Amino acid sequence: MGGAFLAAAVLARLGSRIELPTIPLFILAGILLGPHTPGIVLVSDPHDLEMLSALGLVLLLFYLGLEFHLDDLKAGGRKMALAGGTYLALNVGAGLGFGFALGWGTSEALVLAGVLGISSSAIVTKVLVDLGRIGNPETKPILGIIVVEDIFLALYLAALQPILSGADSLSAAVMDGAKAFGFLLALAVAARYGTKLVGRFIATKDDELLVISFLGIAVFVAGVSEWFGVADAIGAFMVGLMLGGTTSGDRIRRLVHPLRDAFGAIFFFAFGLSINPGDLPTVLWPVLAAVAVTLVMNIVAGVSAARINGFGAGPAANISTTLLARGEFALILATMAAGASLDARLAPFIAGYVLILAVLGPLAAGRSHWLARVLPGGRGAGGHGADGGRPGGSGRAEEAPEASAVR
């Protein structure tokens, strides 16, 4: 465990000298020190870090919920739903078409629709934090798209599970979907009307007790969410949404930072442990084709989301690049596909695709101003720029503290 932290820290320090983002470096540390690469093996079984990795994802999304406010959701809910629906239609549709074009089978195509269609919530959150973009105006539609994706994810998994297991019971799939949607609705009602009650419950002047309280609530609700067929990450997000509006919200944001950073690093390290570089050459060309499809679809979706919200080229480029990475959900689908005895090429394909986009996404997000220059209106045309109104800006906030956020 100590070696994992140190390896991640050393690579991240080296990368910071040449301005590389930390996410691909944490993943690289996992690949280099995992069971699939010759040399030193710190962790022989990626499942050894499974719980710590899950906590990393939960804390990343919990923090995102803290920075997202119900007022923003109520004010721009329709636009967020429209932007999220457009993003899913373009990317999931392209993934399904790509899956059928490969000719690996119908079940495989349905899996690839989810792999190519859903962004990595953890990587998106980390990119927004690392680049100081939490307070940017285009962050609202980005978070809205993530929320829509997570809702779709719950329904998609409920529908996909009986197909992969060979079951032909439509009623079972409908029941699973209804259970997941019902729990999501209950979480939304609790976030809307339970903030004052929860705020009184956790209110304390003692930082130690406050940490134990919010951590317990976030992890407990995440676990219950998973039991209902809802991603644990969306459960943690909803808890953050609720606690962010309490009188303890600012203190929670400050106290959760070191937990988020430490366990987030382990999440990405464990992510790298699961990738076997030796499998990648067998599916190299399909992987590169899928990456190209995703790049194009994300640019189209980013421009569409920006226009829905009245933004210009800079924010459009930020939306496109920030949502580019694929991650934890794709690996879950790879595990499901392996258990269902689908095409053997599917697992290495997903691993290669995820690895490339997990590295490319943060790099592209940090250089989104390059993309902004070639988008319509990117060379001085009117519209909201990414940097406080500058068209074609990089999207990096001007020394804005993280806690200022979307508030």
Short mmCIF file of C-alpha atoms in Angstrom, two decimals, residues 227-383:
data_model
loop_
_atom_site.label_atom_id
_atom_site.label_comp_id
_atom_site.label_asym_id
_atom_site.label_seq_id
_atom_site.Cartn_x
_atom_site.Cartn_y
_atom_site.Cartn_z
CA TRP A 227 -27.72 -2.72 -3.74
CA PHE A 228 -30.62 -1.01 -5.55
CA GLY A 229 -28.82 -1.23 -8.90
CA VAL A 230 -27.71 2.41 -8.93
CA ALA A 231 -24.02 3.25 -9.35
CA ASP A 232 -22.38 3.85 -5.97
CA ALA A 233 -20.90 7.03 -7.42
CA ILE A 234 -24.30 8.62 -8.04
CA GLY A 235 -25.35 7.81 -4.46
CA ALA A 236 -22.26 9.59 -3.15
CA PHE A 237 -22.93 12.49 -5.53
CA MET A 238 -26.46 12.91 -4.13
CA VAL A 239 -25.13 12.90 -0.56
CA GLY A 240 -22.65 15.61 -1.51
CA LEU A 241 -25.47 17.56 -3.12
CA MET A 242 -27.40 17.36 0.15
CA LEU A 243 -24.53 18.16 2.54
CA GLY A 244 -23.18 20.98 0.39
CA GLY A 245 -26.29 23.01 1.18
CA THR A 246 -26.00 22.64 4.97
CA THR A 247 -24.39 25.09 7.38
CA SER A 248 -21.42 22.69 7.60
CA GLY A 249 -20.95 22.64 3.80
CA ASP A 250 -17.88 24.89 3.63
CA ARG A 251 -16.10 22.95 6.40
CA ILE A 252 -16.91 19.63 4.72
CA ARG A 253 -15.41 20.88 1.44
CA ARG A 254 -12.21 21.80 3.26
CA LEU A 255 -11.99 18.57 5.27
CA VAL A 256 -12.71 16.20 2.38
CA HIS A 257 -9.84 17.48 0.19
CA PRO A 258 -7.02 15.28 1.57
CA LEU A 259 -9.29 12.22 1.64
CA ARG A 260 -10.40 12.85 -1.95
CA ASP A 261 -6.83 13.28 -3.20
CA ALA A 262 -5.37 10.25 -1.38
CA PHE A 263 -8.06 7.72 -2.24
CA GLY A 264 -8.49 9.22 -5.71
CA ALA A 265 -4.83 8.43 -6.42
CA ILE A 266 -5.39 4.82 -5.34
CA PHE A 267 -8.45 4.59 -7.61
CA PHE A 268 -6.38 5.48 -10.67
CA PHE A 269 -3.46 3.30 -9.53
CA ALA A 270 -5.82 0.31 -9.18
CA PHE A 271 -7.25 1.21 -12.57
CA GLY A 272 -3.78 0.73 -14.07
CA LEU A 273 -3.33 -2.62 -12.29
CA SER A 274 -6.22 -4.08 -14.28
CA ILE A 275 -4.73 -3.24 -17.70
CA ASN A 276 -2.56 -5.80 -19.50
CA PRO A 277 -0.44 -4.01 -22.15
CA GLY A 278 0.41 -7.36 -23.77
CA ASP A 279 -3.17 -7.81 -25.00
CA LEU A 280 -3.33 -4.51 -26.82
CA PRO A 281 -1.57 -5.36 -30.14
CA THR A 282 -4.26 -7.93 -31.08
CA VAL A 283 -6.96 -5.24 -31.16
CA LEU A 284 -4.88 -2.17 -32.01
CA TRP A 285 -6.73 -1.09 -35.17
CA PRO A 286 -10.27 -1.44 -33.77
CA VAL A 287 -9.13 0.48 -30.68
CA LEU A 288 -7.70 3.35 -32.74
CA ALA A 289 -10.87 3.46 -34.85
CA ALA A 290 -13.02 3.60 -31.70
CA VAL A 291 -10.86 6.41 -30.27
CA ALA A 292 -11.32 8.38 -33.52
CA VAL A 293 -15.11 7.88 -33.38
CA THR A 294 -15.21 9.05 -29.77
CA LEU A 295 -13.12 12.14 -30.53
CA VAL A 296 -15.47 13.18 -33.33
CA MET A 297 -18.65 12.48 -31.34
CA ASN A 298 -17.36 14.36 -28.29
CA ILE A 299 -16.56 17.43 -30.37
CA VAL A 300 -20.04 17.35 -31.94
CA ALA A 301 -21.66 16.80 -28.52
CA GLY A 302 -19.53 19.54 -26.91
CA VAL A 303 -20.48 22.08 -29.56
CA SER A 304 -24.16 21.07 -29.21
CA ALA A 305 -24.08 21.41 -25.41
CA ALA A 306 -22.37 24.80 -25.70
CA ARG A 307 -25.02 26.08 -28.13
CA ILE A 308 -27.83 24.82 -25.90
CA ASN A 309 -26.34 26.92 -23.09
CA GLY A 310 -25.41 29.92 -25.25
CA PHE A 311 -21.64 29.44 -24.95
CA GLY A 312 -18.92 30.04 -27.52
CA ALA A 313 -15.92 28.10 -28.84
CA GLY A 314 -13.86 28.08 -25.63
CA PRO A 315 -16.49 26.42 -23.43
CA ALA A 316 -17.42 24.07 -26.29
CA ALA A 317 -13.80 22.89 -26.45
CA ASN A 318 -13.71 22.48 -22.66
CA ILE A 319 -16.89 20.40 -22.65
CA SER A 320 -15.65 18.23 -25.53
CA THR A 321 -12.26 17.46 -24.01
CA THR A 322 -13.28 17.18 -20.35
CA LEU A 323 -15.86 14.48 -21.12
CA LEU A 324 -13.54 12.57 -23.45
CA ALA A 325 -12.06 10.07 -20.98
CA ARG A 326 -13.61 6.63 -20.48
CA GLY A 327 -12.89 4.63 -17.34
CA GLU A 328 -14.46 2.74 -14.48
CA PHE A 329 -17.80 1.98 -16.14
CA ALA A 330 -16.11 0.53 -19.22
CA LEU A 331 -14.07 -1.81 -17.01
CA ILE A 332 -17.25 -2.94 -15.25
CA LEU A 333 -18.69 -3.82 -18.65
CA ALA A 334 -15.50 -5.69 -19.53
CA THR A 335 -15.92 -7.79 -16.38
CA MET A 336 -19.57 -8.47 -17.23
CA ALA A 337 -18.64 -9.45 -20.79
CA ALA A 338 -15.97 -11.86 -19.56
CA GLY A 339 -18.48 -13.52 -17.22
CA ALA A 340 -20.98 -13.87 -20.07
CA SER A 341 -18.41 -15.62 -22.32
CA LEU A 342 -18.65 -13.03 -25.08
CA ASP A 343 -16.05 -12.55 -27.82
CA ALA A 344 -12.54 -12.94 -26.36
CA ARG A 345 -11.37 -9.81 -28.18
CA LEU A 346 -13.76 -7.64 -26.18
CA ALA A 347 -11.74 -7.46 -22.93
CA PRO A 348 -8.41 -6.37 -24.50
CA PHE A 349 -10.29 -3.99 -26.78
CA ILE A 350 -11.94 -2.27 -23.79
CA ALA A 351 -8.65 -2.17 -21.87
CA GLY A 352 -6.78 -0.55 -24.78
CA TYR A 353 -9.57 1.89 -25.55
CA VAL A 354 -9.89 2.97 -21.92
CA LEU A 355 -6.12 3.30 -21.47
CA ILE A 356 -5.70 5.57 -24.50
CA LEU A 357 -8.61 7.82 -23.59
CA ALA A 358 -7.71 7.90 -19.88
CA VAL A 359 -4.34 9.34 -20.94
CA LEU A 360 -5.55 11.41 -23.89
CA GLY A 361 -8.55 12.94 -22.09
CA PRO A 362 -6.69 14.89 -19.36
CA LEU A 363 -3.96 15.90 -21.81
CA ALA A 364 -6.55 17.21 -24.29
CA ALA A 365 -8.50 19.00 -21.55
CA GLY A 366 -5.39 20.92 -20.50
CA ARG A 367 -4.88 22.04 -24.10
CA SER A 368 -8.50 22.64 -25.07
CA HIS A 369 -7.61 26.12 -26.38
CA TRP A 370 -6.02 24.40 -29.40
CA LEU A 371 -9.37 22.86 -30.27
CA ALA A 372 -11.20 26.13 -29.57
CA ARG A 373 -9.20 27.85 -32.30
CA VAL A 374 -10.61 25.60 -35.02
CA LEU A 375 -14.21 25.54 -33.80
CA PRO A 376 -16.76 28.01 -35.21
CA GLY A 377 -16.23 31.38 -33.55
CA GLY A 378 -12.89 30.35 -32.09
CA ARG A 379 -10.86 33.15 -33.62
CA GLY A 380 -12.26 36.18 -31.87
CA ALA A 381 -15.97 35.72 -32.63
CA GLY A 382 -18.51 36.70 -30.02
CA GLY A 383 -19.81 34.44 -27.28
#
